[in-house]
Amino acid sequence: MKVSGVSMAPSLSDGDYILAVRYGFCGCRAKLGQIVMIDHPERERMIKRVRLIGADGRLQLAGDGHLSISSEAIGPVREDWLRAIAKVHIP
């Protein structure tokens, strides 16, 4: 998938690509520090990093860049919003 925007800079830049595994396909679970793609019901498709996994299983996500939307604005992320886990970065 192609990265659009600068919210994940410097880790991912606008126009970079990531290869990702569809969430749930390989039995993978999101882990701290992983880059994931979500379909947010009130925003759009987002690529963010997992910052916290709550006791209730909900995730807190954030971008790496200072121009990223805040994790508070994203809100707690339900597992069923996850679409993919990034595995390879192609600059």
GROMACS .gro file of N, CA and C in nm:
model
  273
    1MET      N    1   0.084  -0.116   0.000
    1MET     CA    2   0.000   0.000   0.000
    1MET      C    3   0.089   0.123   0.000
    2LYS      N    4   0.039   0.230  -0.058
    2LYS     CA    5   0.115   0.353  -0.070
    2LYS      C    6   0.084   0.446   0.047
    3VAL      N    7   0.189   0.506   0.102
    3VAL     CA    8   0.175   0.601   0.211
    3VAL      C    9   0.138   0.737   0.152
    4SER      N   10   0.036   0.798   0.210
    4SER     CA   11  -0.007   0.929   0.166
    4SER      C   12  -0.004   1.023   0.285
    5GLY      N   13   0.077   1.128   0.278
    5GLY     CA   14   0.086   1.224   0.387
    5GLY      C   15   0.215   1.209   0.465
    6VAL      N   16   0.232   1.298   0.564
    6VAL     CA   17   0.359   1.304   0.638
    6VAL      C   18   0.343   1.268   0.786
    7SER      N   19   0.229   1.214   0.824
    7SER     CA   20   0.204   1.188   0.966
    7SER      C   21   0.296   1.081   1.025
    8MET      N   22   0.356   0.997   0.941
    8MET     CA   23   0.444   0.892   0.992
    8MET      C   24   0.592   0.924   0.969
    9ALA      N   25   0.622   1.045   0.920
    9ALA     CA   26   0.762   1.084   0.899
    9ALA      C   27   0.830   1.097   1.035
   10PRO      N   28   0.954   1.063   1.049
   10PRO     CA   29   1.047   1.026   0.943
   10PRO      C   30   1.048   0.877   0.909
   11SER      N   31   0.972   0.796   0.981
   11SER     CA   32   0.973   0.651   0.955
   11SER      C   33   0.922   0.617   0.816
   12LEU      N   34   0.810   0.679   0.778
   12LEU     CA   35   0.750   0.660   0.646
   12LEU      C   36   0.727   0.796   0.585
   13SER      N   37   0.761   0.811   0.458
   13SER     CA   38   0.744   0.938   0.389
   13SER      C   39   0.631   0.929   0.289
   14ASP      N   40   0.576   1.043   0.253
   14ASP     CA   41   0.473   1.049   0.151
   14ASP      C   42   0.525   0.984   0.023
   15GLY      N   43   0.450   0.890  -0.031
   15GLY     CA   44   0.492   0.821  -0.153
   15GLY      C   45   0.563   0.689  -0.130
   16ASP      N   46   0.607   0.662  -0.007
   16ASP     CA   47   0.667   0.531   0.024
   16ASP      C   48   0.561   0.422   0.012
   17TYR      N   49   0.607   0.300   0.010
   17TYR     CA   50   0.516   0.185   0.010
   17TYR      C   51   0.547   0.096   0.129
   18ILE      N   52   0.445   0.030   0.178
   18ILE     CA   53   0.465  -0.074   0.278
   18ILE      C   54   0.395  -0.200   0.230
   19LEU      N   55   0.459  -0.312   0.257
   19LEU     CA   56   0.395  -0.441   0.235
   19LEU      C   57   0.333  -0.480   0.368
   20ALA      N   58   0.209  -0.521   0.364
   20ALA     CA   59   0.138  -0.549   0.488
   20ALA      C   60   0.065  -0.682   0.477
   21VAL      N   61   0.043  -0.742   0.593
   21VAL     CA   62  -0.033  -0.866   0.603
   21VAL      C   63  -0.173  -0.830   0.652
   22ARG      N   64  -0.273  -0.881   0.583
   22ARG     CA   65  -0.411  -0.854   0.625
   22ARG      C   66  -0.430  -0.901   0.769
   23TYR      N   67  -0.488  -0.815   0.850
   23TYR     CA   68  -0.504  -0.846   0.991
   23TYR      C   69  -0.592  -0.969   1.009
   24GLY      N   70  -0.547  -1.061   1.092
   24GLY     CA   71  -0.621  -1.183   1.118
   24GLY      C   72  -0.588  -1.296   1.022
   25PHE      N   73  -0.524  -1.264   0.909
   25PHE     CA   74  -0.494  -1.366   0.808
   25PHE      C   75  -0.395  -1.470   0.858
   26CYS      N   76  -0.293  -1.424   0.928
   26CYS     CA   77  -0.188  -1.516   0.973
   26CYS      C   78  -0.197  -1.547   1.122
   27GLY      N   79  -0.304  -1.506   1.185
   27GLY     CA   80  -0.316  -1.525   1.329
   27GLY      C   81  -0.235  -1.423   1.407
   28CYS      N   82  -0.182  -1.322   1.337
   28CYS     CA   83  -0.101  -1.217   1.400
   28CYS      C   84  -0.190  -1.129   1.486
   29ARG      N   85  -0.133  -1.079   1.592
   29ARG     CA   86  -0.198  -0.980   1.677
   29ARG      C   87  -0.113  -0.854   1.675
   30ALA      N   88  -0.176  -0.741   1.692
   30ALA     CA   89  -0.102  -0.615   1.697
   30ALA      C   90  -0.014  -0.613   1.821
   31LYS      N   91   0.108  -0.561   1.804
   31LYS     CA   92   0.203  -0.550   1.915
   31LYS      C   93   0.249  -0.405   1.928
   32LEU      N   94   0.296  -0.371   2.047
   32LEU     CA   95   0.349  -0.237   2.070
   32LEU      C   96   0.458  -0.206   1.969
   33GLY      N   97   0.453  -0.086   1.913
   33GLY     CA   98   0.554  -0.041   1.820
   33GLY      C   99   0.529  -0.077   1.675
   34GLN      N  100   0.435  -0.166   1.649
   34GLN     CA  101   0.407  -0.204   1.511
   34GLN      C  102   0.331  -0.095   1.438
   35ILE      N  103   0.352  -0.091   1.307
   35ILE     CA  104   0.276  -0.001   1.222
   35ILE      C  105   0.157  -0.079   1.168
   36VAL      N  106   0.038  -0.020   1.184
   36VAL     CA  107  -0.085  -0.087   1.141
   36VAL      C  108  -0.167   0.007   1.052
   37MET      N  109  -0.256  -0.052   0.975
   37MET     CA  110  -0.350   0.025   0.896
   37MET      C  111  -0.489  -0.001   0.952
   38ILE      N  112  -0.564   0.107   0.971
   38ILE     CA  113  -0.701   0.093   1.022
   38ILE      C  114  -0.799   0.165   0.930
   39ASP      N  115  -0.923   0.123   0.936
   39ASP     CA  116  -1.034   0.196   0.875
   39ASP      C  117  -1.111   0.259   0.990
   40HIS      N  118  -1.088   0.388   1.011
   40HIS     CA  119  -1.154   0.460   1.120
   40HIS      C  120  -1.295   0.496   1.075
   41PRO      N  121  -1.396   0.467   1.154
   41PRO     CA  122  -1.534   0.492   1.110
   41PRO      C  123  -1.571   0.639   1.093
   42GLU      N  124  -1.498   0.729   1.160
   42GLU     CA  125  -1.531   0.871   1.150
   42GLU      C  126  -1.426   0.951   1.074
   43ARG      N  127  -1.319   0.888   1.036
   43ARG     CA  128  -1.213   0.960   0.964
   43ARG      C  129  -1.189   0.890   0.831
   44GLU      N  130  -1.072   0.842   0.809
   44GLU     CA  131  -1.041   0.771   0.686
   44GLU      C  132  -0.947   0.657   0.717
   45ARG      N  133  -0.901   0.591   0.615
   45ARG     CA  134  -0.800   0.487   0.634
   45ARG      C  135  -0.673   0.556   0.684
   46MET      N  136  -0.613   0.497   0.787
   46MET     CA  137  -0.495   0.556   0.849
   46MET      C  138  -0.385   0.452   0.866
   47ILE      N  139  -0.262   0.500   0.857
   47ILE     CA  140  -0.146   0.418   0.891
   47ILE      C  141  -0.084   0.483   1.013
   48LYS      N  142  -0.078   0.410   1.123
   48LYS     CA  143  -0.028   0.463   1.250
   48LYS      C  144   0.050   0.356   1.325
   49ARG      N  145   0.119   0.398   1.432
   49ARG     CA  146   0.196   0.307   1.514
   49ARG      C  147   0.120   0.276   1.644
   50VAL      N  148   0.127   0.150   1.687
   50VAL     CA  149   0.063   0.109   1.812
   50VAL      C  150   0.145   0.163   1.929
   51ARG      N  151   0.084   0.249   2.009
   51ARG     CA  152   0.151   0.310   2.125
   51ARG      C  153   0.113   0.243   2.257
   52LEU      N  154  -0.007   0.187   2.264
   52LEU     CA  155  -0.055   0.128   2.388
   52LEU      C  156  -0.162   0.025   2.355
   53ILE      N  157  -0.161  -0.085   2.427
   53ILE     CA  158  -0.268  -0.184   2.418
   53ILE      C  159  -0.333  -0.188   2.555
   54GLY      N  160  -0.458  -0.146   2.561
   54GLY     CA  161  -0.529  -0.139   2.688
   54GLY      C  162  -0.571  -0.275   2.740
   55ALA      N  163  -0.607  -0.279   2.867
   55ALA     CA  164  -0.652  -0.403   2.929
   55ALA      C  165  -0.778  -0.456   2.861
   56ASP      N  166  -0.857  -0.365   2.801
   56ASP     CA  167  -0.978  -0.406   2.731
   56ASP      C  168  -0.952  -0.448   2.587
   57GLY      N  169  -0.822  -0.448   2.546
   57GLY     CA  170  -0.785  -0.488   2.411
   57GLY      C  171  -0.788  -0.376   2.309
   58ARG      N  172  -0.836  -0.260   2.350
   58ARG     CA  173  -0.837  -0.147   2.257
   58ARG      C  174  -0.697  -0.088   2.245
   59LEU      N  175  -0.669  -0.035   2.127
   59LEU     CA  176  -0.536   0.017   2.097
   59LEU      C  177  -0.536   0.169   2.102
   60GLN      N  178  -0.421   0.224   2.138
   60GLN     CA  179  -0.397   0.366   2.123
   60GLN      C  180  -0.292   0.378   2.013
   61LEU      N  181  -0.324   0.456   1.911
   61LEU     CA  182  -0.234   0.472   1.797
   61LEU      C  183  -0.188   0.615   1.787
   62ALA      N  184  -0.073   0.634   1.724
   62ALA     CA  185  -0.022   0.769   1.700
   62ALA      C  186   0.069   0.765   1.579
   63GLY      N  187   0.080   0.879   1.513
   63GLY     CA  188   0.176   0.893   1.405
   63GLY      C  189   0.312   0.926   1.462
   64ASP      N  190   0.416   0.905   1.382
   64ASP     CA  191   0.552   0.935   1.426
   64ASP      C  192   0.585   1.083   1.410
   65GLY      N  193   0.519   1.150   1.317
   65GLY     CA  194   0.552   1.288   1.285
   65GLY      C  195   0.477   1.389   1.372
   66HIS      N  196   0.534   1.508   1.382
   66HIS     CA  197   0.473   1.613   1.464
   66HIS      C  198   0.345   1.670   1.400
   67LEU      N  199   0.322   1.643   1.272
   67LEU     CA  200   0.201   1.690   1.204
   67LEU      C  201   0.088   1.588   1.209
   68SER      N  202   0.111   1.477   1.276
   68SER     CA  203   0.009   1.372   1.284
   68SER      C  204  -0.107   1.413   1.374
   69ILE      N  205  -0.223   1.359   1.344
   69ILE     CA  206  -0.338   1.375   1.431
   69ILE      C  207  -0.304   1.309   1.565
   70SER      N  208  -0.351   1.366   1.673
   70SER     CA  209  -0.317   1.312   1.806
   70SER      C  210  -0.389   1.181   1.833
   71SER      N  211  -0.331   1.103   1.923
   71SER     CA  212  -0.395   0.976   1.960
   71SER      C  213  -0.529   1.003   2.030
   72GLU      N  214  -0.540   1.117   2.098
   72GLU     CA  215  -0.667   1.153   2.162
   72GLU      C  216  -0.775   1.178   2.058
   73ALA      N  217  -0.738   1.243   1.947
   73ALA     CA  218  -0.835   1.270   1.840
   73ALA      C  219  -0.876   1.141   1.769
   74ILE      N  220  -0.784   1.047   1.757
   74ILE     CA  221  -0.817   0.918   1.696
   74ILE      C  222  -0.909   0.841   1.788
   75GLY      N  223  -0.880   0.848   1.917
   75GLY     CA  224  -0.959   0.776   2.016
   75GLY      C  225  -0.917   0.631   2.028
   76PRO      N  226  -0.977   0.556   2.120
   76PRO     CA  227  -0.944   0.415   2.135
   76PRO      C  228  -0.985   0.339   2.009
   77VAL      N  229  -0.897   0.253   1.963
   77VAL     CA  230  -0.919   0.181   1.838
   77VAL      C  231  -0.959   0.037   1.869
   78ARG      N  232  -1.073  -0.001   1.818
   78ARG     CA  233  -1.119  -0.139   1.836
   78ARG      C  234  -1.045  -0.231   1.739
   79GLU      N  235  -1.027  -0.353   1.783
   79GLU     CA  236  -0.953  -0.450   1.702
   79GLU      C  237  -1.018  -0.473   1.566
   80ASP      N  238  -1.149  -0.464   1.557
   80ASP     CA  239  -1.215  -0.490   1.428
   80ASP      C  240  -1.195  -0.375   1.328
   81TRP      N  241  -1.134  -0.264   1.370
   81TRP     CA  242  -1.099  -0.158   1.277
   81TRP      C  243  -0.967  -0.187   1.205
   82LEU      N  244  -0.885  -0.276   1.261
   82LEU     CA  245  -0.756  -0.308   1.202
   82LEU      C  246  -0.775  -0.379   1.069
   83ARG      N  247  -0.697  -0.338   0.970
   83ARG     CA  248  -0.704  -0.401   0.839
   83ARG      C  249  -0.575  -0.472   0.802
   84ALA      N  250  -0.461  -0.420   0.848
   84ALA     CA  251  -0.334  -0.480   0.810
   84ALA      C  252  -0.225  -0.441   0.908
   85ILE      N  253  -0.120  -0.525   0.912
   85ILE     CA  254   0.000  -0.498   0.990
   85ILE      C  255   0.115  -0.486   0.892
   86ALA      N  256   0.187  -0.374   0.899
   86ALA     CA  257   0.300  -0.351   0.808
   86ALA      C  258   0.414  -0.445   0.839
   87LYS      N  259   0.475  -0.500   0.736
   87LYS     CA  260   0.586  -0.592   0.751
   87LYS      C  261   0.715  -0.541   0.687
   88VAL      N  262   0.703  -0.473   0.573
   88VAL     CA  263   0.820  -0.427   0.498
   88VAL      C  264   0.798  -0.285   0.450
   89HIS      N  265   0.899  -0.200   0.465
   89HIS     CA  266   0.895  -0.061   0.419
   89HIS      C  267   0.979  -0.051   0.292
   90ILE      N  268   0.921   0.008   0.186
   90ILE     CA  269   0.991   0.028   0.060
   90ILE      C  270   0.996   0.177   0.032
   91PRO      N  271   1.112   0.240   0.055
   91PRO     CA  272   1.121   0.385   0.031
   91PRO      C  273   1.110   0.419  -0.117
   0.00000   0.00000   0.00000
